[in-house]
XYZ file of N, CA and C in Angstrom:
594
model
N -7.122 -81.389 -48.436
C -7.212 -80.020 -47.914
C -6.058 -80.908 -46.498
N -7.430 -80.232 -45.640
C -7.802 -80.085 -44.408
C -6.745 -81.378 -43.811
N -6.208 -82.723 -44.852
C -5.328 -83.667 -44.212
C -4.249 -83.491 -44.148
N -4.236 -82.752 -45.131
C -2.793 -82.527 -45.492
C -2.416 -81.062 -44.543
N -3.155 -80.242 -44.669
C -3.201 -79.254 -43.583
C -2.865 -79.527 -42.525
N -3.092 -80.288 -42.128
C -3.337 -80.960 -40.441
C -1.789 -81.846 -39.958
N -1.221 -82.133 -41.580
C -0.102 -83.291 -40.922
C 0.896 -82.324 -41.670
N 1.145 -81.272 -41.745
C 1.690 -80.202 -42.090
C 2.273 -79.587 -40.623
N 1.243 -79.141 -40.309
C 1.061 -78.693 -38.691
C 1.355 -79.598 -37.976
N 0.788 -81.295 -38.013
C 1.864 -81.835 -36.415
C 2.989 -82.256 -37.217
N 3.275 -81.972 -38.167
C 4.870 -82.046 -38.435
C 5.908 -81.569 -38.016
N 5.634 -79.869 -38.700
C 5.937 -78.434 -37.751
C 6.234 -78.835 -35.996
N 5.282 -78.746 -36.018
C 5.111 -78.727 -34.442
C 5.957 -80.073 -33.288
N 5.979 -81.387 -34.588
C 7.059 -82.188 -33.711
C 8.667 -82.157 -33.758
N 8.268 -81.048 -35.209
C 10.007 -80.663 -35.344
C 10.675 -79.401 -34.453
N 9.567 -78.927 -33.978
C 9.884 -77.544 -33.146
C 10.135 -76.408 -33.973
N 9.475 -76.513 -35.100
C 10.107 -75.404 -35.869
C 8.907 -74.169 -35.771
N 7.610 -74.725 -35.254
C 6.572 -73.503 -34.983
C 7.157 -72.877 -33.201
N 8.076 -73.641 -32.130
C 8.638 -73.644 -31.420
C 10.017 -72.138 -32.127
N 10.517 -72.690 -32.530
C 11.438 -71.718 -33.552
C 11.280 -70.225 -33.580
N 9.835 -70.642 -33.875
C 9.663 -68.829 -35.325
C 9.100 -67.986 -33.927
N 8.906 -68.689 -32.919
C 8.105 -68.276 -31.690
C 9.044 -67.795 -30.846
N 10.623 -68.551 -30.882
C 11.441 -67.934 -30.644
C 11.819 -66.940 -30.921
N 11.887 -66.738 -32.357
C 12.518 -65.779 -32.937
C 11.243 -64.464 -32.850
N 10.795 -64.667 -33.023
C 9.519 -63.707 -32.902
C 9.631 -62.758 -31.183
N 9.679 -63.672 -30.421
C 10.513 -62.700 -29.165
C 11.538 -62.593 -28.913
N 12.012 -63.190 -28.818
C 13.874 -62.644 -28.994
C 14.046 -61.209 -29.871
N 13.866 -60.702 -30.807
C 13.960 -59.799 -32.164
C 13.097 -59.485 -30.502
N 12.248 -58.858 -30.657
C 11.620 -57.390 -30.169
C 12.272 -57.056 -29.257
N 12.637 -58.365 -27.258
C 13.956 -58.428 -26.781
C 15.102 -57.721 -26.383
N 15.867 -58.181 -28.222
C 16.790 -57.659 -28.227
C 16.774 -56.007 -28.718
N 15.990 -55.654 -29.460
C 15.343 -54.167 -30.190
C 15.449 -53.305 -28.917
N 14.298 -53.650 -27.988
C 14.273 -53.001 -26.876
C 15.786 -52.544 -25.930
N 15.730 -54.217 -26.041
C 17.465 -53.941 -24.946
C 18.636 -52.445 -25.651
N 18.545 -52.905 -26.989
C 19.180 -51.649 -27.981
C 19.263 -50.197 -27.390
N 18.103 -50.331 -27.465
C 16.925 -48.976 -27.973
C 17.536 -48.126 -25.837
N 17.528 -49.490 -24.700
C 17.650 -48.684 -23.563
C 19.250 -48.675 -23.579
N 19.893 -49.012 -23.739
C 22.028 -48.379 -24.222
C 21.479 -47.011 -24.921
N 21.058 -47.272 -26.280
C 20.994 -45.873 -26.916
C 20.624 -44.626 -26.170
N 19.617 -45.320 -25.246
C 19.225 -44.061 -24.559
C 19.663 -43.395 -23.700
N 20.496 -44.748 -23.065
C 21.792 -44.270 -21.964
C 22.863 -43.000 -22.029
N 22.727 -43.605 -23.654
C 24.180 -43.315 -24.042
C 24.530 -41.801 -24.203
N 22.722 -41.702 -25.267
C 22.915 -40.243 -25.566
C 22.328 -39.372 -23.756
N 21.759 -39.987 -22.725
C 21.691 -39.295 -21.787
C 23.491 -38.937 -21.293
N 23.939 -39.698 -21.516
C 25.118 -39.099 -21.170
C 26.181 -38.021 -21.941
N 25.354 -38.438 -23.466
C 26.006 -37.032 -24.049
C 25.493 -35.910 -23.737
N 24.041 -35.486 -23.129
C 23.852 -34.175 -23.084
C 24.004 -34.238 -21.464
N 24.563 -34.617 -20.114
C 25.252 -34.377 -19.653
C 26.382 -33.385 -19.550
N 27.339 -34.579 -20.304
C 28.546 -34.093 -20.582
C 28.403 -32.597 -21.179
N 27.649 -31.945 -22.677
C 27.272 -31.231 -23.216
C 26.634 -30.160 -21.650
N 25.960 -30.251 -20.873
C 25.512 -29.541 -20.111
C 26.696 -28.542 -18.965
N 27.895 -29.732 -18.501
C 28.488 -30.178 -18.038
C 29.276 -28.941 -18.240
N 29.721 -29.527 -19.903
C 31.547 -27.683 -20.668
C 29.686 -26.768 -20.720
N 29.163 -26.343 -20.765
C 28.300 -24.807 -20.907
C 28.697 -24.330 -19.532
N 27.881 -25.586 -18.260
C 27.944 -25.008 -16.895
C 29.770 -23.725 -16.625
N 30.859 -25.102 -17.373
C 32.146 -24.404 -16.993
C 32.056 -23.877 -17.845
N 31.626 -23.240 -19.252
C 32.310 -22.005 -19.652
C 31.287 -21.132 -18.661
N 30.709 -20.994 -18.291
C 29.436 -20.222 -18.046
C 30.291 -19.570 -17.557
N 30.698 -20.278 -16.417
C 31.106 -20.602 -13.990
C 32.346 -19.552 -14.831
N 33.326 -20.019 -16.163
C 34.203 -18.830 -16.071
C 33.762 -17.931 -16.602
N 33.242 -16.993 -16.696
C 32.706 -15.745 -17.180
C 32.338 -15.224 -15.950
N 31.254 -15.431 -14.635
C 31.221 -15.010 -13.851
C 32.088 -14.450 -13.024
N 33.240 -14.772 -12.484
C 33.937 -13.324 -12.180
C 34.576 -12.741 -12.759
N 34.839 -12.319 -13.864
C 34.771 -11.512 -14.609
C 33.535 -10.259 -14.633
N 32.612 -10.853 -14.777
C 31.426 -9.520 -15.137
C 30.698 -9.258 -13.533
N 31.376 -10.129 -12.596
C 31.255 -9.820 -11.295
C 32.322 -8.083 -10.288
N 33.245 -8.665 -11.910
C 34.165 -7.878 -11.077
C 33.975 -6.151 -11.778
N 33.502 -6.440 -12.935
C 33.263 -5.761 -14.016
C 31.693 -4.734 -13.477
N 30.902 -5.170 -12.950
C 29.633 -5.095 -12.444
C 29.775 -3.861 -10.849
N 31.028 -3.590 -10.513
C 31.281 -3.512 -9.430
C 32.496 -2.729 -9.188
N 33.190 -2.345 -10.281
C 33.921 -1.811 -10.860
C 34.019 0.056 -10.944
N 34.134 0.821 -9.747
C 32.837 2.162 -9.852
C 34.454 3.243 -10.881
N 35.018 2.307 -11.663
C 36.138 3.443 -12.514
C 35.362 3.582 -13.432
N 34.768 2.683 -14.377
C 33.914 2.454 -15.520
C 32.487 3.594 -15.461
N 32.117 3.767 -16.542
C 30.918 4.047 -16.055
C 29.747 3.853 -15.908
N 28.219 3.963 -15.445
C 27.720 3.450 -15.035
C 26.928 2.621 -16.590
N 26.205 2.329 -17.697
C 25.951 2.459 -18.777
C 27.086 0.702 -18.976
N 28.005 0.587 -18.853
C 29.262 -0.562 -18.707
C 28.700 -1.903 -17.524
N 29.069 0.317 -16.427
C 28.700 -1.851 -15.353
C 27.268 -2.141 -15.339
N 25.952 -1.125 -15.795
C 24.864 -2.541 -15.772
C 24.536 -3.370 -16.908
N 25.255 -2.931 -18.008
C 25.206 -3.943 -18.807
C 26.367 -5.205 -18.293
N 26.806 -4.699 -17.539
C 27.385 -5.964 -17.098
C 26.665 -6.900 -16.001
N 26.202 -6.080 -14.832
C 25.196 -6.857 -13.970
C 24.388 -7.596 -14.940
N 23.609 -6.325 -16.295
C 22.460 -7.522 -16.671
C 23.341 -8.433 -17.272
N 23.915 -8.225 -18.162
C 24.806 -9.925 -18.292
C 24.943 -10.661 -17.251
N 25.789 -10.906 -16.478
C 25.574 -11.548 -15.095
C 24.108 -12.337 -14.412
N 23.103 -11.314 -14.671
C 21.878 -12.263 -14.343
C 21.666 -12.510 -15.545
N 21.776 -12.318 -16.531
C 21.221 -13.274 -17.706
C 21.692 -14.338 -17.437
N 23.457 -14.554 -16.852
C 24.302 -16.174 -16.926
C 24.017 -16.537 -16.007
N 23.082 -16.306 -14.513
C 22.496 -17.152 -13.667
C 21.489 -17.827 -13.917
N 20.482 -17.295 -14.673
C 19.903 -17.658 -15.518
C 19.489 -19.108 -16.244
N 21.090 -18.614 -17.080
C 21.488 -19.976 -18.128
C 22.135 -20.815 -17.131
N 22.413 -20.386 -15.691
C 23.423 -21.743 -15.328
C 22.119 -22.552 -14.465
N 20.773 -21.516 -13.873
C 19.960 -22.459 -13.538
C 19.583 -23.542 -14.698
N 19.099 -22.796 -15.469
C 18.147 -23.791 -16.662
C 19.027 -24.657 -16.709
N 20.654 -24.857 -17.079
C 21.335 -25.888 -16.894
C 21.550 -26.835 -15.608
N 21.203 -26.179 -14.240
C 21.102 -27.099 -13.601
C 19.684 -27.731 -13.613
N 18.184 -27.240 -14.008
C 17.179 -28.092 -14.076
C 17.608 -29.088 -15.043
N 18.288 -28.471 -15.779
C 17.864 -29.687 -17.440
C 18.709 -30.814 -16.569
N 19.702 -30.835 -16.194
C 20.533 -31.758 -15.292
C 20.263 -32.589 -14.530
N 19.260 -32.117 -13.728
C 18.192 -32.770 -12.794
C 17.051 -32.899 -13.371
N 16.631 -32.796 -14.478
C 15.348 -33.494 -15.424
C 16.361 -34.864 -16.031
N 16.815 -34.510 -17.022
C 17.370 -36.187 -17.054
C 18.256 -37.459 -16.052
N 18.805 -36.982 -14.744
C 18.904 -38.224 -14.186
C 17.286 -38.783 -13.642
N 16.569 -37.199 -13.834
C 15.575 -38.609 -13.304
C 14.440 -38.411 -14.263
N 14.833 -38.485 -15.707
C 13.926 -39.141 -16.693
C 12.702 -38.474 -16.384
N 12.882 -36.644 -16.170
C 11.161 -36.304 -16.244
C 11.715 -35.683 -18.077
N 10.783 -36.061 -19.089
C 11.147 -35.019 -20.260
C 10.212 -33.884 -20.114
N 8.634 -33.617 -19.351
C 8.865 -32.003 -19.236
C 9.308 -31.113 -18.490
N 9.978 -31.241 -17.819
C 10.725 -31.204 -16.568
C 12.279 -29.928 -17.621
N 13.255 -30.946 -18.401
C 13.402 -30.854 -19.222
C 13.481 -30.039 -20.034
N 12.820 -30.127 -21.455
C 11.579 -29.083 -22.349
C 11.896 -27.909 -21.339
N 11.131 -27.924 -20.913
C 10.148 -26.205 -20.121
C 11.828 -26.026 -19.848
N 12.990 -26.775 -19.495
C 14.272 -26.331 -19.106
C 15.523 -25.296 -20.071
N 14.885 -26.059 -21.408
C 15.621 -26.012 -22.037
C 15.372 -24.724 -23.032
N 13.820 -24.169 -22.563
C 13.333 -23.284 -23.615
C 13.385 -22.274 -22.645
N 13.429 -22.751 -21.276
C 14.064 -21.519 -20.320
C 15.525 -20.724 -21.068
N 16.445 -22.053 -21.339
C 17.572 -21.761 -21.614
C 17.847 -21.014 -22.485
N 16.788 -21.424 -23.906
C 17.062 -20.679 -25.275
C 16.636 -18.966 -24.819
N 15.393 -19.274 -24.390
C 14.957 -17.705 -24.437
C 15.672 -16.799 -23.267
N 16.904 -16.747 -22.633
C 17.736 -16.630 -21.700
C 19.179 -16.249 -22.199
N 19.541 -17.263 -23.150
C 20.328 -16.942 -24.075
C 19.956 -15.997 -25.019
N 18.987 -15.845 -25.736
C 18.798 -15.025 -27.185
C 18.865 -13.639 -26.348
N 18.129 -13.303 -25.776
C 18.955 -11.809 -24.894
C 20.377 -12.030 -24.624
N 20.365 -12.587 -23.707
C 22.262 -12.957 -23.428
C 23.229 -11.971 -24.502
N 22.345 -12.591 -26.067
C 23.253 -12.557 -27.589
C 22.576 -11.174 -27.800
N 21.865 -10.482 -27.199
C 21.388 -9.297 -27.411
C 21.893 -8.230 -26.958
N 23.056 -8.255 -25.457
C 23.677 -7.013 -25.190
C 24.893 -6.941 -26.002
N 25.178 -5.574 -25.171
C 26.446 -5.082 -25.629
C 27.539 -6.307 -26.071
N 27.553 -6.804 -25.057
C 29.156 -7.560 -24.562
C 28.219 -8.531 -24.235
N 28.096 -9.677 -25.546
C 27.733 -10.702 -25.169
C 28.752 -12.209 -25.271
N 28.809 -12.659 -23.608
C 30.330 -13.520 -23.632
C 29.739 -14.795 -24.740
N 28.730 -15.224 -24.915
C 28.605 -16.190 -25.896
C 28.015 -16.147 -27.705
N 28.986 -16.679 -28.422
C 28.497 -16.321 -29.793
C 27.731 -17.426 -29.846
N 26.045 -17.642 -30.033
C 25.183 -18.322 -30.165
C 24.627 -17.874 -31.914
N 24.303 -18.642 -32.587
C 23.869 -18.607 -34.680
C 22.391 -18.401 -33.757
N 21.567 -17.608 -34.047
C 20.507 -16.986 -33.663
C 19.798 -18.197 -34.687
N 20.198 -18.489 -35.792
C 18.915 -19.199 -36.845
C 19.339 -21.224 -36.043
N 20.131 -21.239 -34.838
C 19.968 -22.472 -34.550
C 19.149 -21.887 -33.609
N 19.311 -21.234 -32.091
C 18.168 -20.766 -31.394
C 17.152 -20.839 -31.936
N 16.640 -20.166 -32.914
C 15.507 -20.368 -33.016
C 14.205 -21.618 -33.868
N 15.660 -22.433 -33.987
C 14.897 -23.879 -34.866
C 14.983 -24.407 -33.413
N 15.465 -24.374 -32.662
C 15.685 -25.479 -31.226
C 14.832 -24.720 -30.874
N 14.615 -23.356 -30.434
C 13.449 -23.070 -29.440
C 11.993 -23.505 -30.354
N 11.632 -23.959 -31.220
C 10.740 -24.612 -32.270
C 10.427 -26.623 -32.627
N 11.680 -26.904 -32.037
C 11.412 -27.848 -31.853
C 11.406 -28.411 -30.355
N 11.727 -27.932 -29.600
C 10.958 -28.386 -28.020
C 9.620 -27.386 -28.130
N 9.544 -26.770 -28.546
C 7.635 -26.053 -28.523
C 6.906 -26.624 -28.969
N 7.065 -27.903 -29.986
C 6.485 -28.572 -30.979
C 6.362 -30.377 -29.327
N 7.240 -30.001 -28.452
C 7.993 -31.241 -28.003
C 6.518 -31.046 -26.805
N 6.688 -29.771 -26.276
C 5.871 -29.558 -25.568
C 4.573 -29.509 -25.706
N 3.800 -29.128 -26.396
C 2.588 -28.662 -26.981
C 2.531 -30.685 -27.701
N 2.831 -30.997 -27.909
C 2.845 -32.930 -28.211
C 3.023 -33.897 -27.570
N 3.492 -33.245 -25.879
C 3.566 -34.532 -24.806
C 4.949 -35.516 -25.150
N 5.596 -34.653 -26.109
C 6.438 -35.360 -26.417
C 7.916 -35.373 -25.535
N 9.138 -36.631 -26.216
C 10.041 -36.696 -25.373
C 11.551 -36.242 -25.896
N 12.776 -35.860 -24.522
C 13.625 -35.439 -25.292
C 14.572 -36.653 -25.709
N 14.058 -37.176 -26.592
C 15.047 -38.207 -26.088
C 15.403 -38.854 -28.121
N 16.395 -39.087 -27.863
C 17.169 -39.176 -29.868
C 16.077 -40.606 -30.255
N 16.136 -39.623 -31.996
C 14.894 -40.150 -32.384
C 14.590 -41.658 -32.697
N 16.757 -42.248 -33.004
C 16.801 -43.096 -33.096
C 16.508 -44.314 -32.566
N 16.998 -44.012 -30.935
C 16.770 -44.904 -29.732
C 15.792 -44.013 -28.763
N 14.276 -43.681 -29.852
C 13.420 -43.665 -28.500
C 12.873 -44.674 -28.228
N 12.429 -44.220 -26.991
C 11.394 -45.716 -26.471
C 9.405 -45.116 -26.646
N 10.358 -44.028 -27.208
C 7.902 -43.154 -26.863
C 7.235 -44.765 -27.579
N 6.536 -44.781 -27.534
C 5.170 -45.715 -28.684
C 5.520 -45.284 -30.324
N 4.897 -44.597 -30.489
C 5.111 -44.091 -32.300
C 6.199 -44.128 -32.797
N 7.321 -43.719 -32.105
C 8.809 -44.009 -32.674
C 9.308 -44.661 -32.548
N 9.071 -45.458 -31.893
C 9.294 -47.166 -31.046
C 9.510 -47.353 -32.598
N 7.358 -48.032 -32.457
C 6.951 -48.607 -33.624
C 8.034 -48.345 -35.100
N 8.076 -47.583 -35.410
C 8.735 -46.523 -36.648
C 9.855 -47.256 -37.058
N 10.753 -47.046 -36.250
C 12.496 -47.870 -36.182
C 12.580 -49.077 -35.809
N 11.015 -49.920 -35.246
C 11.049 -51.568 -35.532
C 10.331 -51.750 -37.167
N 9.459 -51.199 -37.800
C 9.217 -50.967 -38.934
C 10.702 -50.875 -39.726
N 11.448 -50.192 -39.523
C 12.442 -49.559 -40.308
C 13.665 -50.009 -39.926
N 13.431 -51.236 -38.758
C 14.732 -52.154 -38.628
C 14.256 -53.447 -39.956
N 12.852 -53.608 -40.012
C 12.490 -55.427 -40.382
C 12.608 -54.531 -41.856
N 12.332 -53.638 -42.515
C 12.424 -53.278 -43.834
C 14.154 -53.195 -44.277
N 14.750 -53.224 -43.391
C 16.273 -53.459 -43.384
C 16.484 -54.776 -44.618
N 17.599 -54.411 -46.171
C 17.621 -55.980 -46.282
C 18.021 -56.702 -45.002
N 19.148 -56.319 -44.668
C 20.115 -57.414 -43.955
C 19.277 -57.999 -42.669
N 18.182 -57.311 -42.606
C 16.921 -58.208 -41.887
C 16.216 -58.958 -41.949
N 15.793 -58.790 -43.399
C 15.508 -59.359 -44.211
C 16.263 -60.536 -44.418
N 17.318 -60.756 -45.049
C 18.199 -61.648 -45.160
C 18.620 -62.638 -44.274
N 18.827 -61.930 -42.632
C 18.945 -62.545 -41.228
C 17.776 -63.971 -41.530
N 16.395 -63.207 -41.410
C 14.946 -63.964 -41.206
C 14.893 -65.254 -42.468
N 15.428 -64.283 -43.649
C 15.223 -65.809 -44.804
C 15.914 -66.761 -44.471
N 17.518 -66.809 -44.079
C 18.678 -67.609 -43.187
C 17.693 -68.392 -42.316
N 17.282 -67.846 -41.127
C 16.843 -68.580 -40.026
C 15.944 -69.430 -40.070
N 15.142 -68.837 -41.269
C 13.338 -69.432 -41.874
C 14.185 -70.777 -42.459
N 14.897 -70.607 -43.660
C 15.134 -71.272 -43.862
C 15.998 -72.752 -42.627
N 16.584 -71.977 -41.739
C 17.763 -73.702 -41.107
C 16.466 -74.468 -40.727
N 15.517 -73.253 -39.944
C 14.246 -73.738 -38.966
C 13.588 -74.922 -40.069
N 13.766 -74.381 -41.073
C 12.671 -75.256 -42.494
C 13.144 -76.396 -42.605
N 14.826 -76.437 -42.894
C 15.185 -77.584 -43.014
C 15.919 -78.874 -41.905
N 15.797 -78.285 -40.810
C 15.898 -78.523 -39.846
C 14.635 -79.626 -39.257
N 13.466 -78.674 -39.691
C 12.025 -79.450 -39.475
C 12.011 -80.777 -40.908
N 12.577 -80.794 -41.738
C 12.614 -81.650 -42.518
C 13.419 -82.752 -42.172
């Protein structure tokens, strides 16, 4: 039995079958890591586009509320409400800028803190008499819960399908290996290597 195993091992070694398997085992994780990097870069770009859109929308509202807050013809409660709305809008714009900086510098904790700050200010803004933004309260509550969980667990703001965090990365790697197409390709490659060895 030992002689047979030694013979097979020697035959595999000389036919480069083992080297082919080792190369495949090295290439697959590198490709997976590269695809994850590309996916995360695209995800960050999408986040920045969304932030820029929100900043543009809010910035367009600022002159209107500045004019309302300074208009002496309006009743005092309306002017105070405009000032409150303007103050909250500035706070949200600050939080959006913090998110933008955190994404470009890849600082997850700062991004999560800025999102929670924006969430709190948006909820206050939606409670004003004339909210400039219409945001679903359930969406805000779900976002707050999600980011508080990330903050408590030191998580990242990454897309779960492309995350480079160790737990998510390993889970995605296992899911990739369990897919039928992956199993088919692995069998095809191993079969080719085996036939080449023979």
